[in-house]
Amino acid sequence: MPFCPNCRDEYVVGVERCEGCGRALVAELPPLPALGDVRWRELPSFNNEAEAQMVRAALDTSGIRTMLKRDVFVSGFGSHGTVVFVPEESYDEAAGIRRSMVGD
């Protein structure tokens, strides 16, 4: 079965390009790097959990790995609430997706 190297979706034999991102399909997926081997960068903050989850889903659909951190205690003393991290090399693309969905 062919796979998209970006989205990591599996396709039926005969399909040559990913329907989601347009990349050429490959016969085997390369392994994902271990989370500890990724240089993570924090996206700008979100107004609420729902907004963060919505953007995270869009990033995942775009083939951008994400890591989510939720602060259990949120107060008026500077807590961030929900934070989304992306790999450093995907930051500009991820920040653009975030900006298109929720603004600055």
Backbone as numpy.savetxt, mean C-alpha at the origin, in Angstrom:
# Nx Ny Nz CAx CAy CAz Cx Cy Cz
0.22 -20.98 -13.90 -0.62 -19.79 -13.90 0.26 -18.54 -13.90
-0.10 -17.51 -14.65 0.67 -16.27 -14.62 0.24 -15.38 -13.43
1.17 -14.54 -13.00 0.94 -13.65 -11.87 1.38 -12.24 -12.22
0.76 -11.26 -11.56 1.22 -9.87 -11.70 2.33 -9.65 -10.67
3.51 -9.21 -11.11 4.60 -8.99 -10.17 4.37 -7.78 -9.27
3.44 -6.92 -9.65 3.13 -5.71 -8.87 1.99 -5.97 -7.89
0.84 -6.36 -8.40 -0.35 -6.58 -7.57 -0.33 -7.95 -6.89
0.45 -8.87 -7.47 0.57 -10.25 -6.98 -0.71 -11.05 -7.17
-1.56 -10.64 -8.11 -2.79 -11.37 -8.43 -2.46 -12.52 -9.38
-3.25 -13.58 -9.30 -3.09 -14.73 -10.18 -4.09 -14.65 -11.32
-3.66 -15.01 -12.52 -4.51 -14.97 -13.71 -4.58 -16.33 -14.37
-5.55 -16.49 -15.26 -5.68 -17.73 -16.03 -4.67 -17.71 -17.17
-4.30 -18.88 -17.62 -3.37 -19.01 -18.74 -3.94 -18.27 -19.95
-3.09 -17.55 -20.64 -3.50 -16.80 -21.82 -3.59 -15.31 -21.59
-3.79 -14.90 -20.35 -3.80 -13.47 -20.03 -2.36 -13.01 -19.95
-2.04 -11.87 -20.55 -0.65 -11.41 -20.60 -0.38 -10.17 -19.78
-1.44 -9.39 -19.47 -1.24 -8.15 -18.71 -2.20 -8.09 -17.54
-1.76 -7.45 -16.47 -2.59 -7.29 -15.27 -3.72 -6.30 -15.57
-4.92 -6.68 -15.20 -6.07 -5.79 -15.40 -6.02 -4.59 -14.45
-5.36 -4.75 -13.31 -5.31 -3.68 -12.32 -4.28 -2.61 -12.62
-3.05 -3.04 -12.98 -1.97 -2.06 -13.14 -1.36 -2.04 -14.54
-1.71 -3.03 -15.37 -1.22 -3.04 -16.74 0.14 -3.68 -16.95
0.77 -4.16 -15.89 2.10 -4.77 -16.03 2.02 -6.13 -16.71
3.11 -6.49 -17.37 3.21 -7.82 -17.98 3.26 -8.87 -16.88
2.57 -9.98 -17.11 2.52 -11.05 -16.11 3.77 -11.92 -16.19
4.08 -12.59 -15.07 5.24 -13.47 -14.98 4.78 -14.86 -14.56
5.62 -15.86 -14.81 5.27 -17.25 -14.49 5.31 -17.52 -12.99
6.23 -16.88 -12.27 6.38 -17.09 -10.83 6.56 -15.75 -10.14
6.03 -15.66 -8.93 6.21 -14.44 -8.14 7.51 -14.50 -7.35
8.27 -13.40 -7.34 9.44 -13.37 -6.47 8.97 -13.26 -5.02
9.73 -13.79 -4.08 9.31 -13.68 -2.68 9.33 -12.23 -2.22
8.41 -11.89 -1.33 8.40 -10.55 -0.75 9.56 -10.43 0.24
10.19 -9.26 0.32 11.23 -9.11 1.33 10.61 -9.16 2.73
11.37 -9.61 3.69 10.89 -9.65 5.07 10.59 -8.23 5.53
9.58 -8.07 6.37 9.19 -6.73 6.83 10.35 -5.97 7.44
11.22 -6.67 8.13 12.37 -6.01 8.76 13.38 -5.49 7.76
13.35 -5.99 6.52 14.30 -5.57 5.49 13.80 -4.35 4.72
12.60 -3.91 5.00 12.00 -2.78 4.28 12.25 -1.50 5.07
12.63 -0.44 4.36 12.76 0.88 4.99 11.40 1.57 4.89
10.67 1.65 6.01 9.31 2.18 6.05 9.32 3.68 6.22
8.36 4.34 5.59 8.19 5.80 5.73 6.73 6.10 6.01
6.50 6.96 6.96 5.14 7.30 7.40 4.48 8.28 6.43
3.25 7.96 6.04 2.46 8.90 5.24 1.93 10.01 6.14
1.58 11.16 5.58 0.97 12.22 6.40 -0.26 11.68 7.13
-0.60 12.30 8.24 -1.66 11.80 9.12 -3.04 11.82 8.45
-3.94 11.07 9.05 -5.31 10.95 8.57 -6.25 11.56 9.60
-7.44 11.94 9.15 -8.43 12.53 10.05 -9.09 11.49 10.95
-9.16 10.24 10.46 -9.81 9.19 11.25 -9.41 7.82 10.72
-9.81 6.80 11.46 -9.47 5.41 11.11 -10.05 5.01 9.75
-11.28 5.41 9.47 -11.92 5.03 8.20 -11.14 5.57 7.01
-10.68 6.81 7.12 -9.90 7.42 6.05 -8.59 6.65 5.83
-7.92 6.30 6.92 -6.67 5.54 6.82 -6.90 4.18 6.17
-7.97 3.50 6.55 -8.27 2.18 6.00 -8.62 2.27 4.50
-9.33 3.33 4.13 -9.71 3.53 2.73 -8.45 3.73 1.87
-7.53 4.56 2.34 -6.30 4.80 1.59 -5.44 3.54 1.57
-5.38 2.85 2.70 -4.60 1.61 2.75 -5.11 0.60 1.72
-6.42 0.46 1.60 -7.00 -0.46 0.62 -6.61 -0.06 -0.80
-6.63 1.24 -1.10 -6.25 1.72 -2.43 -4.77 1.45 -2.70
-3.94 1.63 -1.69 -2.51 1.35 -1.85 -2.27 -0.13 -2.09
-2.96 -0.97 -1.34 -2.83 -2.42 -1.53 -3.26 -2.81 -2.94
-4.35 -2.23 -3.44 -4.82 -2.51 -4.79 -3.80 -2.07 -5.83
-3.07 -1.00 -5.52 -2.04 -0.49 -6.44 -0.74 -1.27 -6.33
-0.70 -2.27 -5.45 0.51 -3.07 -5.31 1.54 -2.48 -4.37
1.15 -1.50 -3.59 2.06 -0.87 -2.63 1.85 -1.52 -1.27
2.90 -2.11 -0.74 2.81 -2.73 0.59 2.55 -1.66 1.64
1.82 -2.03 2.66 1.52 -1.09 3.74 1.72 -1.76 5.09
1.97 -0.94 6.07 2.01 -1.38 7.46 1.19 -0.36 8.23
0.29 -0.83 9.07 -0.62 0.03 9.80 -0.27 0.01 11.28
-0.26 1.19 11.91 -0.03 1.29 13.35 -1.19 2.06 13.93
-1.82 1.48 14.94 -2.93 2.15 15.62 -2.50 2.48 17.04
-2.67 3.73 17.43 -2.44 4.11 18.82 -3.70 3.80 19.60
-3.55 3.05 20.67 -4.70 2.68 21.49 -5.20 3.90 22.25
-4.28 4.72 22.75 -4.66 5.90 23.52 -4.52 7.13 22.64
-5.62 7.75 22.29 -5.61 8.97 21.48 -6.13 10.10 22.34
-5.34 11.15 22.44 -5.74 12.30 23.26 -5.39 13.58 22.55
-5.60 14.69 23.21 -5.27 16.00 22.67 -3.80 16.36 22.83
-2.97 15.41 23.25 -1.56 15.70 23.50 -0.64 15.20 22.40
-1.12 15.19 21.19 -0.26 14.89 20.05 -0.26 13.47 19.55
-1.17 12.61 19.98 -1.21 11.25 19.47 -1.65 11.27 18.01
-1.13 10.35 17.24 -1.41 10.32 15.81 -2.64 9.50 15.43
-3.14 8.67 16.33 -4.24 7.79 15.94 -3.76 6.69 15.04
-4.29 6.58 13.83 -3.88 5.54 12.89 -2.83 6.09 11.94
-1.74 5.34 11.80 -0.62 5.75 10.95 -0.39 4.67 9.91
-0.21 5.08 8.66 0.08 4.14 7.57 1.51 4.38 7.12
2.28 3.28 7.04 3.65 3.32 6.56 3.72 2.60 5.22
4.61 3.08 4.36 4.84 2.44 3.06 6.35 2.31 2.87
6.79 1.40 1.99 8.23 1.32 1.72 8.74 2.65 1.16
9.94 3.02 1.55 10.57 4.28 1.12 10.48 4.46 -0.39
10.75 3.40 -1.16 10.78 3.54 -2.62 9.39 3.75 -3.22
8.34 3.49 -2.45 6.97 3.69 -2.93 6.32 4.95 -2.37
7.07 5.71 -1.58 6.48 6.83 -0.86 5.83 7.86 -1.78
6.52 8.32 -2.81 5.97 9.37 -3.67 4.65 8.93 -4.33
4.63 7.72 -4.84 3.40 7.20 -5.46 2.28 7.08 -4.42
2.62 6.55 -3.24 1.63 6.39 -2.17 1.10 7.73 -1.68
1.99 8.70 -1.53 1.57 10.03 -1.08 0.65 10.67 -2.12
0.90 10.43 -3.40 0.03 10.95 -4.45 -1.35 10.33 -4.40
-1.41 9.02 -4.16 -2.70 8.33 -4.03 -3.45 8.87 -2.82
-2.74 9.00 -1.69 -3.36 9.55 -0.47 -3.92 10.95 -0.73
-3.12 11.79 -1.37 -3.52 13.18 -1.64 -4.74 13.22 -2.55
-4.80 12.34 -3.55 -5.95 12.33 -4.47 -7.23 11.90 -3.77
-7.08 11.13 -2.68 -8.26 10.62 -1.98 -8.72 11.51 -0.84
-7.78 12.08 -0.09 -8.17 12.84 1.11 -7.63 14.26 1.16
-6.87 14.68 0.14 -6.34 16.04 0.15 -5.06 16.11 0.96
-4.63 17.35 1.18 -3.35 17.56 1.91 -3.49 17.38 3.36
